[in-house]
Amino acid sequence: MASVHEEIFLEEKEKSEGDLKTFMRLWGYIKKYKLLLFLTFLTLAIATIIELALPIFIRYGIDDVINVKYSFNMVPGNEMQFVEQENGAYNLEKRDNNYYMVNSQTGERMQVSGEQYSQYFDTAIRKIQVFSLIFISILMGQFLLNYGQVFFANVVGQKVIFHLRKDLFNHILKLNYTFFEKNPPGKVTTRVVNDTQNLSDFFSDVVTSLLKDIAIITGVIILMMVLDFQLSLYTMSMFPIIVVSIVIFRHFDRKAYDMVRTRISALNSYLAENLSGSNVTRLFNQEERKKNEFDYMATKVYRANIQQMYVFAIFRPLMSLLQYFTISILLWFGSLLFTDGQTTFGTIYAFTSYIDMFFRPLFDLAEKYDIMQNAFASAGKVFKIFDQEQEDFGKKKHISIQEGKVEFQNVKFSYDGNTEILKGVNFKINPNERVAIVGETGSGKTTIIKLISGLYKYQSGKILLDDKELYEYDLNELRKKIAVVPQDVFLFSGTILDNMRLFNQDIPDEEVKKVAKSVYADEIISRLPQNYYTVITERGGTLSSGERQLVALTRAVLFNSKVIILDEATANVDVETEYLIQQALNKISERSTIISIAHRLSTVKSSNRIIVVHKGLVVEEGSHEELINNQGIYYDLYRLQFESS
């Protein structure tokens, strides 16, 4: 049975796009670099032509430079005049210090003078030297061209990955809140880092070599048929078996690869989740159970890798076997044709080289195919995130909240479209008013906050900010003036000062400290080893809950928020810090509207007004004293809390 983490990735796999559609979307990034692409294909084309021409050039060296045949003419003085001819019948050789012309067909010898032999031997040596120099020059040129094609292709790849990764991160920053609720951080991190890196590997290890391999295989078949059509038919008799083997391999490798990828992704997600919750695991003594769960998932990854290894293990030896069979067929029929004078030794050598060139890319096919699958699967996952809907109300009015007035008019909301969480909420909060929203767990308090912040879209009714509907605001402008201080404040790695100003270096240090003093955060921060310049770890783990709350409160005031929302912000703080926060809120309410969500009713007694929410409806409003006197739901909640304490 698949784990929860595996099911997430299996579901995603089932909905992934086809390779062609994925490539076309990726091509949108690649085609921007036309000059680099042109240089890549130009160097690739020339290098491929040279590589295909090398066996023909060597064939010429063997047949027409090294294995030269001569004919001769008799000149006055009964001397021989040697002439190199393609269809010549004589070879020059030395035996027992005598020089002979040997008829290659009859074996008949004719003695020649040492001077004549040296003359034409020197000529042959010079031809070999010239041939060798040209051959070395061609190899050097091919080296430079191969370097060029790899360099240009990698530059294109890195540029594509850089812009893709940047666009992806920017897109994620604007995604709907529901995306982050449905996708664990480990999965999103995998998309931004690992999957884009897989595409980088594709460009660096596969793209140019794959294009070249296709050109080489095609060129080899054509050139063999041009050089010797009859011998090529014998040689290519193994090709149908090769094609069938590759098709079968592709089928089994795809299945094995998909399983490996799914299980590794699930393991990554499991690790990210459990490392984040490691404190809970230790506190509840769950190490042994987590160890067993990890062993189970790691074992499934191991078994999937073993299955893929079986596929890989048989493919390369199979290709090697088929190559030797093909060479055997070449040597068998090539020797028969050579004996009959229908082909040359140089042609047989060229065919041997072409067979090697044909099979060379096939040996790496398993690895390249794996990288290619990985890249296309990764690209599909990346583009799937691009397809996620961004946060956008659809209106671009650049208006800003100036006063901080908030009003709900018969607002209804459902997360799943069926069960209503808010069933017609109505209330009004005036500018600079300090209001608390209380109620039982699940009554809809936090949902109200998420709607004000624009994290969700309400289905009916209206939310007005400064008498303008929420949807009329641009989201960026809306959130510039609304700050949320949650119960679990997230702080980034860095100094406390930088966390207060969210790493905006345009805000001077002194201004940050001035605001911190105004909300009484300075009294706590000054006790730290390096006060404002104390370095904290991710999530602010080295700070207490109260210290993190004061940092977040300073941040909210520093950015001049007109509406400040505290979502259980004082739930886990000590008495001293709570007192400082309450003092700060009294001062902040002089210029900002404050909305507090709270379970601890002792923290909301000083609010101007308390709104009581029950089962998705506002059922009571008033000051603490008024609600106590009414003896309604608020009275019951207050009495229960203080009786239990």
XYZ file of C-alpha atoms in Angstrom:
645
model
C 0.000 0.000 0.000
C 1.368 3.410 -0.945
C 2.126 5.876 1.855
C 0.396 9.252 2.067
C 3.538 10.853 0.640
C 3.676 8.359 -2.241
C 0.012 8.962 -3.071
C 0.701 12.697 -3.445
C 3.406 12.050 -6.042
C 1.556 9.185 -7.764
C -1.457 11.462 -8.265
C 0.800 14.146 -9.717
C 2.402 11.621 -12.097
C -0.982 10.540 -13.440
C -1.820 14.139 -14.339
C 1.554 15.040 -15.891
C 1.744 16.361 -19.451
C 3.128 14.523 -22.470
C 6.785 14.925 -23.419
C 6.025 16.820 -26.632
C 3.846 19.416 -24.924
C 6.418 19.781 -22.167
C 9.209 20.280 -24.706
C 7.238 22.936 -26.569
C 6.813 24.877 -23.337
C 10.505 24.494 -22.602
C 11.269 25.616 -26.152
C 9.680 28.951 -25.253
C 12.695 29.555 -23.009
C 15.292 28.013 -25.334
C 14.395 29.952 -28.484
C 15.260 33.280 -26.847
C 18.953 32.560 -27.442
C 18.953 32.347 -31.228
C 22.641 33.253 -31.756
C 23.872 30.707 -29.228
C 21.552 28.085 -30.709
C 22.856 28.859 -34.201
C 26.467 28.500 -33.028
C 25.597 25.265 -31.227
C 24.004 23.690 -34.296
C 26.701 25.026 -36.637
C 29.573 23.548 -34.624
C 27.550 20.367 -34.100
C 26.887 19.978 -37.836
C 30.514 20.559 -38.887
C 31.901 18.283 -36.150
C 29.443 15.533 -37.126
C 30.325 15.795 -40.826
C 34.033 15.542 -39.981
C 33.455 12.542 -37.723
C 31.465 10.779 -40.429
C 34.119 11.618 -43.040
C 37.062 10.320 -40.985
C 36.577 6.605 -41.850
C 36.371 7.526 -45.553
C 39.555 9.569 -45.204
C 41.296 6.643 -43.468
C 39.973 4.303 -46.175
C 41.663 6.535 -48.720
C 44.903 6.391 -46.685
C 44.836 2.618 -46.565
C 43.870 1.966 -50.182
C 45.552 4.889 -51.953
C 48.449 5.929 -49.724
C 49.710 2.909 -47.789
C 48.547 -0.009 -49.918
C 49.582 1.579 -53.254
C 49.486 -0.463 -56.477
C 51.517 0.437 -59.539
C 51.584 -0.170 -63.231
C 54.612 0.691 -65.339
C 55.666 1.845 -68.769
C 58.913 0.905 -70.573
C 60.955 3.959 -71.564
C 64.084 4.205 -73.800
C 67.057 2.400 -72.283
C 64.800 -0.479 -71.276
C 63.965 1.329 -68.005
C 60.692 1.099 -66.129
C 58.614 4.198 -65.443
C 56.340 3.548 -62.439
C 52.840 4.981 -62.357
C 50.481 4.825 -59.347
C 47.062 3.674 -60.488
C 43.866 2.823 -58.655
C 43.578 -0.392 -60.650
C 47.306 -1.067 -60.759
C 48.439 -4.679 -60.484
C 51.930 -4.334 -58.917
C 53.227 -3.747 -55.427
C 56.763 -2.613 -54.677
C 58.721 -4.702 -52.162
C 62.271 -5.430 -50.976
C 63.599 -8.981 -50.500
C 67.197 -10.162 -49.883
C 68.512 -6.652 -50.621
C 66.882 -6.782 -54.043
C 63.912 -4.722 -55.176
C 60.979 -6.197 -57.018
C 57.691 -5.307 -58.576
C 55.251 -8.037 -57.579
C 52.111 -8.729 -59.581
C 49.357 -8.812 -56.946
C 47.298 -11.183 -59.076
C 49.853 -13.681 -60.443
C 52.705 -13.298 -57.961
C 55.214 -12.710 -60.810
C 58.317 -10.697 -59.762
C 60.276 -8.204 -61.835
C 63.518 -6.851 -60.395
C 64.057 -3.053 -60.363
C 67.059 -0.926 -59.482
C 67.639 0.388 -55.945
C 67.596 3.932 -57.279
C 64.133 3.453 -58.768
C 62.874 1.796 -55.627
C 64.193 4.606 -53.373
C 62.716 7.247 -55.673
C 59.199 5.885 -55.403
C 59.550 4.751 -51.804
C 60.443 8.340 -50.869
C 57.444 9.554 -52.806
C 55.197 7.146 -50.859
C 56.698 8.296 -47.534
C 56.045 11.919 -48.417
C 52.431 11.064 -49.253
C 52.043 9.295 -45.893
C 53.548 12.288 -44.088
C 51.231 14.718 -45.841
C 48.298 12.418 -45.122
C 49.256 12.213 -41.428
C 49.582 15.997 -41.082
C 46.184 16.543 -42.697
C 44.692 13.840 -40.461
C 46.099 15.456 -37.283
C 44.848 18.888 -38.413
C 41.367 17.476 -38.965
C 41.399 15.901 -35.490
C 42.461 19.199 -33.908
C 39.693 21.019 -35.761
C 37.200 18.402 -34.619
C 38.360 18.851 -31.027
C 37.769 22.615 -31.187
C 34.366 22.136 -32.791
C 33.336 19.586 -30.149
C 34.470 21.985 -27.435
C 32.480 24.768 -29.069
C 29.265 22.785 -29.346
C 29.453 21.618 -25.704
C 30.283 25.152 -24.521
C 27.499 26.870 -26.476
C 24.926 24.225 -25.520
C 25.819 24.514 -21.833
C 25.613 28.307 -21.934
C 22.113 28.020 -23.441
C 21.188 25.431 -20.817
C 22.418 27.494 -17.890
C 20.649 30.623 -19.146
C 17.410 28.662 -19.576
C 17.670 27.134 -16.096
C 18.535 30.484 -14.511
C 15.479 32.233 -15.980
C 13.203 29.221 -15.466
C 14.194 28.922 -11.810
C 13.793 32.664 -11.263
C 10.377 32.733 -12.977
C 9.285 29.691 -10.995
C 10.197 31.218 -7.650
C 8.517 34.517 -8.575
C 5.409 32.591 -9.638
C 5.351 30.602 -6.386
C 5.469 33.828 -4.388
C 2.169 34.858 -6.022
C 0.334 31.537 -5.793
C -2.941 31.121 -3.967
C -2.794 30.255 -0.298
C -4.477 26.915 -1.048
C -1.421 25.803 -3.030
C 0.748 25.897 0.089
C -1.901 24.112 2.124
C -1.986 21.236 -0.372
C 1.742 21.006 -1.163
C 4.295 20.239 1.556
C 7.453 22.424 1.635
C 9.668 19.459 0.729
C 7.742 18.933 -2.491
C 7.900 22.612 -3.510
C 11.626 22.738 -2.702
C 12.163 19.687 -4.897
C 10.487 21.481 -7.810
C 12.509 24.690 -7.489
C 15.916 23.130 -6.817
C 16.091 19.461 -7.834
C 13.800 19.477 -10.853
C 15.404 22.530 -12.428
C 18.817 20.926 -11.782
C 17.621 17.823 -13.636
C 16.954 20.084 -16.624
C 20.470 21.485 -16.264
C 21.855 17.936 -16.420
C 19.755 17.357 -19.534
C 21.338 20.325 -21.319
C 24.881 19.530 -20.216
C 24.846 15.743 -20.680
C 22.226 14.921 -23.301
C 21.102 17.686 -25.669
C 24.169 18.046 -27.897
C 25.196 14.409 -27.655
C 21.653 13.257 -28.461
C 21.406 15.459 -31.553
C 24.856 14.364 -32.628
C 24.030 10.701 -31.991
C 20.943 10.914 -34.194
C 22.971 12.582 -36.946
C 25.782 10.013 -36.590
C 23.459 6.981 -36.734
C 21.630 8.398 -39.758
C 24.883 9.351 -41.487
C 26.451 5.940 -40.806
C 23.584 4.106 -42.490
C 23.658 6.417 -45.537
C 27.457 6.339 -45.953
C 27.697 2.557 -45.637
C 25.119 2.208 -48.392
C 27.018 4.693 -50.567
C 30.404 3.049 -49.982
C 29.266 -0.516 -50.630
C 25.560 -1.174 -50.991
C 25.868 -4.968 -50.993
C 28.124 -5.099 -47.939
C 25.872 -2.606 -46.110
C 22.848 -4.878 -46.587
C 24.707 -7.768 -44.980
C 25.940 -5.553 -42.153
C 22.550 -3.979 -41.407
C 20.811 -7.348 -41.160
C 21.177 -7.043 -37.360
C 19.531 -3.614 -37.179
C 15.900 -4.839 -36.794
C 16.957 -6.874 -33.743
C 18.696 -3.785 -32.338
C 15.564 -1.649 -32.811
C 13.304 -4.241 -31.137
C 15.746 -4.497 -28.219
C 15.703 -0.705 -27.724
C 11.877 -0.570 -27.824
C 11.614 -3.334 -25.214
C 14.239 -1.650 -23.052
C 12.421 1.690 -23.258
C 9.179 0.084 -22.072
C 10.661 -1.602 -19.014
C 12.993 1.270 -18.178
C 10.117 3.774 -18.197
C 8.150 1.713 -15.704
C 11.182 1.195 -13.469
C 12.163 4.862 -13.685
C 8.676 6.131 -12.794
C 8.601 3.935 -9.713
C 12.071 5.055 -8.569
C 11.192 8.718 -9.034
C 7.856 8.434 -7.234
C 9.386 6.680 -4.248
C 12.385 9.028 -3.987
C 10.069 12.054 -4.124
C 7.902 10.518 -1.414
C 10.991 9.862 0.710
C 12.144 13.483 0.273
C 8.718 14.764 1.348
C 8.688 12.397 4.329
C 12.140 13.561 5.404
C 11.309 17.269 5.102
C 8.123 16.837 7.125
C 9.683 14.743 9.884
C 12.802 16.873 10.218
C 10.519 19.900 10.710
C 8.543 17.969 13.348
C 11.539 16.305 15.021
C 10.793 17.982 18.375
C 7.333 16.420 18.485
C 8.823 13.019 17.640
C 11.292 13.253 20.525
C 8.856 14.676 23.074
C 6.359 11.856 22.455
C 9.052 9.176 22.280
C 8.169 8.212 18.705
C 11.735 7.654 17.440
C 11.325 3.897 17.030
C 8.089 4.236 15.043
C 9.614 6.916 12.795
C 12.696 4.747 12.309
C 10.507 1.857 11.161
C 8.530 4.141 8.823
C 11.742 5.479 7.279
C 13.178 1.963 6.927
C 10.001 0.893 5.159
C 10.112 3.806 2.682
C 13.891 3.499 2.151
C 13.435 -0.219 1.453
C 10.858 0.580 -1.225
C 13.337 3.022 -2.833
C 16.033 0.322 -2.678
C 13.800 -2.270 -4.335
C 12.754 0.154 -7.063
C 16.425 0.930 -7.757
C 17.231 -2.778 -7.909
C 14.446 -3.291 -10.460
C 15.842 -0.473 -12.576
C 19.329 -1.923 -12.197
C 18.122 -5.230 -13.671
C 16.975 -3.365 -16.779
C 20.250 -1.431 -17.072
C 22.380 -4.499 -16.339
C 21.079 -6.429 -19.328
C 20.969 -3.594 -21.855
C 24.661 -2.691 -22.189
C 25.926 -6.310 -22.464
C 23.138 -6.975 -24.987
C 24.272 -4.033 -27.150
C 27.873 -5.256 -26.901
C 26.809 -8.728 -28.009
C 24.851 -7.322 -30.962
C 27.847 -5.192 -31.958
C 30.146 -8.224 -32.095
C 27.551 -10.159 -34.074
C 27.402 -7.267 -36.549
C 31.212 -7.152 -36.845
C 31.254 -10.926 -37.363
C 28.771 -10.608 -40.219
C 30.874 -7.798 -41.696
C 34.101 -9.832 -41.538
C 32.425 -12.937 -42.946
C 30.821 -11.335 -45.966
C 33.505 -8.653 -46.308
C 36.238 -11.265 -46.657
C 34.216 -13.047 -49.354
C 33.713 -9.819 -51.300
C 37.384 -8.852 -50.805
C 38.533 -12.233 -52.137
C 36.349 -11.723 -55.192
C 37.790 -8.230 -55.679
C 34.370 -6.609 -55.094
C 35.535 -4.507 -52.132
C 38.765 -3.188 -50.627
C 40.505 -3.562 -47.316
C 40.016 0.146 -46.684
C 36.252 -0.215 -47.191
C 36.099 -3.058 -44.658
C 38.038 -0.898 -42.197
C 35.629 2.011 -42.808
C 32.663 -0.294 -42.165
C 34.292 -1.457 -38.919
C 34.631 2.186 -37.821
C 31.052 2.953 -38.800
C 29.754 -0.019 -36.815
C 31.641 1.283 -33.790
C 30.193 4.770 -34.385
C 26.702 3.280 -34.722
C 26.853 1.349 -31.453
C 28.761 3.929 -29.389
C 25.672 6.082 -28.649
C 23.601 2.964 -27.989
C 25.879 1.958 -25.116
C 25.064 5.237 -23.345
C 21.413 5.097 -24.338
C 20.290 3.752 -20.963
C 21.972 6.574 -19.066
C 20.927 9.262 -21.548
C 17.383 7.972 -21.677
C 17.228 8.039 -17.891
C 18.475 11.649 -17.815
C 16.042 12.585 -20.576
C 13.101 10.976 -18.777
C 14.169 12.693 -15.587
C 14.385 16.048 -17.364
C 11.004 15.814 -19.078
C 9.324 14.539 -15.925
C 10.926 17.394 -13.976
C 9.928 19.944 -16.607
C 6.371 18.627 -16.479
C 6.278 19.061 -12.699
C 7.747 22.574 -12.977
C 5.222 23.667 -15.609
C 2.446 22.133 -13.521
C 3.290 24.730 -10.862
C 3.243 27.456 -13.527
C -0.316 26.323 -14.316
C -1.434 26.948 -10.730
C -3.644 29.994 -10.331
C -1.986 33.086 -8.919
C -3.528 35.336 -6.322
C -5.339 38.046 -8.221
C -8.661 39.756 -7.688
C -8.699 40.699 -11.349
C -8.816 44.456 -10.736
C -5.843 46.784 -10.895
C -7.053 49.886 -9.110
C -4.018 51.221 -7.281
C -5.940 52.490 -4.295
C -4.633 52.167 -0.774
C -6.161 51.764 2.675
C -5.937 55.156 4.346
C -8.126 54.856 7.458
C -8.410 51.185 8.421
C -12.180 50.760 8.433
C -13.329 47.108 8.035
C -16.881 45.939 7.348
C -18.433 42.523 6.644
C -21.830 42.492 4.930
C -23.528 39.075 4.957
C -20.275 37.280 4.041
C -20.524 33.576 3.310
C -17.596 31.252 2.746
C -16.909 27.553 2.213
C -13.547 25.836 1.775
C -14.881 22.876 -0.185
C -17.927 24.474 -1.830
C -20.293 22.407 0.292
C -19.899 23.068 4.007
C -20.331 26.730 4.932
C -17.827 27.991 7.509
C -19.201 31.540 7.498
C -22.983 31.700 7.111
C -23.673 35.394 6.685
C -21.257 37.335 8.889
C -22.000 41.007 9.584
C -19.913 43.461 11.601
C -18.205 46.835 11.301
C -14.864 47.956 12.739
C -14.108 51.655 12.777
C -10.700 53.241 12.089
C -8.248 53.030 15.034
C -10.660 50.834 16.937
C -9.295 47.902 18.936
C -11.569 44.922 18.418
C -11.328 41.307 19.534
C -12.986 38.368 17.775
C -13.638 35.385 20.063
C -15.502 32.112 19.858
C -15.180 28.364 20.180
C -12.694 26.392 18.108
C -14.037 26.003 14.565
C -16.445 28.928 14.819
C -14.799 30.773 11.896
C -12.505 33.307 13.616
C -9.337 32.472 11.666
C -11.322 32.240 8.433
C -12.427 35.854 8.903
C -8.771 36.894 9.196
C -7.796 34.971 6.048
C -10.574 36.675 4.094
C -9.513 40.158 5.230
C -5.925 39.350 4.197
C -7.069 38.211 0.748
C -5.827 34.632 1.246
C -9.218 33.254 0.200
C -12.062 34.565 -1.933
C -15.485 34.710 -0.283
C -18.417 33.282 -2.238
C -21.069 35.888 -1.444
C -21.614 39.080 0.463
C -19.129 41.936 0.688
C -16.002 42.836 2.623
C -15.423 46.591 2.630
C -12.149 48.309 3.470
C -12.510 52.071 3.775
C -15.960 51.617 2.165
C -14.476 49.988 -0.969
C -14.954 46.303 -1.668
C -11.902 44.152 -1.009
C -11.829 42.929 -4.628
C -11.310 46.482 -5.896
C -7.860 46.606 -4.314
C -4.697 45.423 -5.946
C -3.346 42.651 -3.713
C 0.058 44.297 -3.339
C -1.518 47.557 -2.248
C -3.896 45.711 0.090
C -1.163 43.855 1.917
C 1.035 46.907 2.253
C -1.531 48.192 4.737
C -2.622 44.960 6.428
C -0.228 43.114 8.750
C -0.877 39.772 10.420
C 0.963 38.756 13.597
C 0.331 34.991 13.893
C 0.710 32.788 16.930
C 3.735 31.064 15.375
C 5.806 33.939 13.986
C 8.149 32.989 11.147
C 11.572 34.625 11.257
C 14.309 34.229 8.652
C 17.959 33.410 9.243
C 19.768 36.665 9.936
C 19.848 39.430 12.550
C 16.842 40.568 14.552
C 17.192 44.014 12.985
C 16.988 42.585 9.453
C 13.954 40.497 10.396
C 12.195 43.584 11.700
C 12.685 45.419 8.398
C 12.411 42.226 6.305
C 15.939 42.763 4.945
C 14.941 46.075 3.359
C 18.244 47.941 3.601
C 16.545 51.188 2.593
C 15.119 51.416 6.116
C 17.815 52.912 8.401
C 18.853 51.052 11.554
C 17.856 53.978 13.755
C 14.326 54.055 12.374
C 13.910 50.353 13.146
C 15.167 50.870 16.709
C 12.869 53.865 17.178
C 9.806 51.820 16.207
C 10.960 48.910 18.402
C 11.153 51.257 21.373
C 7.678 52.597 20.632
C 6.181 49.091 20.933
C 8.337 48.188 23.948
C 10.275 45.540 22.016
C 13.499 47.342 22.924
C 13.141 46.284 26.566
C 13.397 42.617 25.556
C 15.785 42.922 22.601
C 18.358 44.903 24.625
C 18.814 41.884 26.926
C 20.077 39.681 24.084
C 23.857 39.177 23.668
C 24.143 41.472 20.638
C 20.729 43.124 20.998
C 19.420 44.079 17.531
C 22.370 42.448 15.800
C 21.859 39.057 17.414
C 21.887 36.398 14.678
C 18.959 33.980 14.789
C 18.340 30.699 13.007
C 15.504 29.901 10.608
C 12.050 30.302 12.198
C 13.693 32.180 15.122
C 14.273 28.993 17.094
C 16.760 30.719 19.399
C 14.138 33.276 20.543
C 11.235 32.769 22.906
C 7.656 32.977 21.656
C 7.229 36.405 23.252
C 10.426 37.746 21.681
C 9.264 36.582 18.261
C 5.897 38.282 18.802
C 7.565 41.597 19.612
C 9.753 41.335 16.503
C 6.611 40.721 14.392
C 4.782 43.590 16.069
C 7.679 45.934 15.339
C 7.644 44.758 11.737
C 3.919 45.529 11.406
C 4.288 49.087 12.762
C 7.500 49.746 10.829
C 5.719 49.133 7.525
C 2.949 51.577 8.476
C 0.119 49.025 8.441
C -3.334 50.578 8.881
C -4.910 47.274 9.953
C -2.954 45.019 12.323
C -4.345 41.541 12.984
C -3.146 39.433 15.916
C -4.053 35.769 15.515
C -3.595 34.223 18.981
C -0.457 36.378 19.254
C -0.365 36.305 23.075
C -1.403 32.680 23.533
C 2.046 31.357 24.487
C 3.843 34.330 25.997
C 4.851 34.985 29.609
C 3.144 37.575 31.802
C 5.846 40.224 31.361
C 5.837 39.969 27.560
C 2.044 39.944 27.466
C 1.996 43.147 29.469
C 4.466 44.772 27.055
C 2.379 43.637 24.053
C -0.811 45.052 25.598
C 0.938 48.363 26.261
C 2.202 48.403 22.688
C -1.278 47.714 21.305
C -2.717 50.625 23.266
C -0.164 52.919 21.646
C -0.513 51.400 18.158
C -4.313 51.783 18.214
C -3.832 55.549 18.126
C -2.949 55.250 14.421
C -3.990 51.738 13.342
C -7.021 49.481 13.566
C -6.277 46.398 15.678
C -8.141 43.117 15.337
C -7.273 40.383 17.839
C -8.219 36.720 17.629
C -7.999 35.141 21.051
C -8.982 32.123 23.111
C -7.611 33.550 26.352
C -10.356 36.028 27.156
C -8.232 37.791 29.772
C -6.197 39.269 26.880
C -9.195 40.933 25.206
C -10.800 42.666 28.193
C -9.156 45.970 27.280
C -10.515 45.919 23.697
C -12.968 48.669 22.688
C -15.334 46.027 21.433
C -15.572 42.228 21.389
C -17.239 40.314 18.526
C -18.459 36.826 19.431
C -18.613 34.293 16.571
C -20.559 31.053 16.961
C -21.013 28.411 14.233
C -20.175 30.848 11.430
C -22.367 33.738 12.654
C -21.793 36.860 14.714
C -24.028 36.327 17.749
C -22.859 39.053 20.157
C -21.022 42.384 20.154
C -20.042 44.787 22.905
C -17.471 45.618 25.525
C -16.316 43.041 28.053
C -18.601 44.419 30.743
C -21.612 44.567 28.415
C -21.165 40.975 27.276
C -20.721 39.731 30.837
C -23.910 41.478 31.828
C -25.765 39.916 28.853
C -24.819 36.458 30.166
C -24.748 34.987 26.657
C -22.153 32.840 24.903
C -19.277 35.163 25.857
C -20.328 34.978 29.499
C -20.326 31.153 29.334
C -16.881 31.055 27.711
C -15.483 33.516 30.254
C -16.974 31.634 33.212
C -15.627 28.275 31.936
C -12.124 29.660 31.534
C -11.957 31.239 34.954
C -13.596 28.312 36.722
C -11.055 25.939 35.143
C -8.197 28.237 36.154
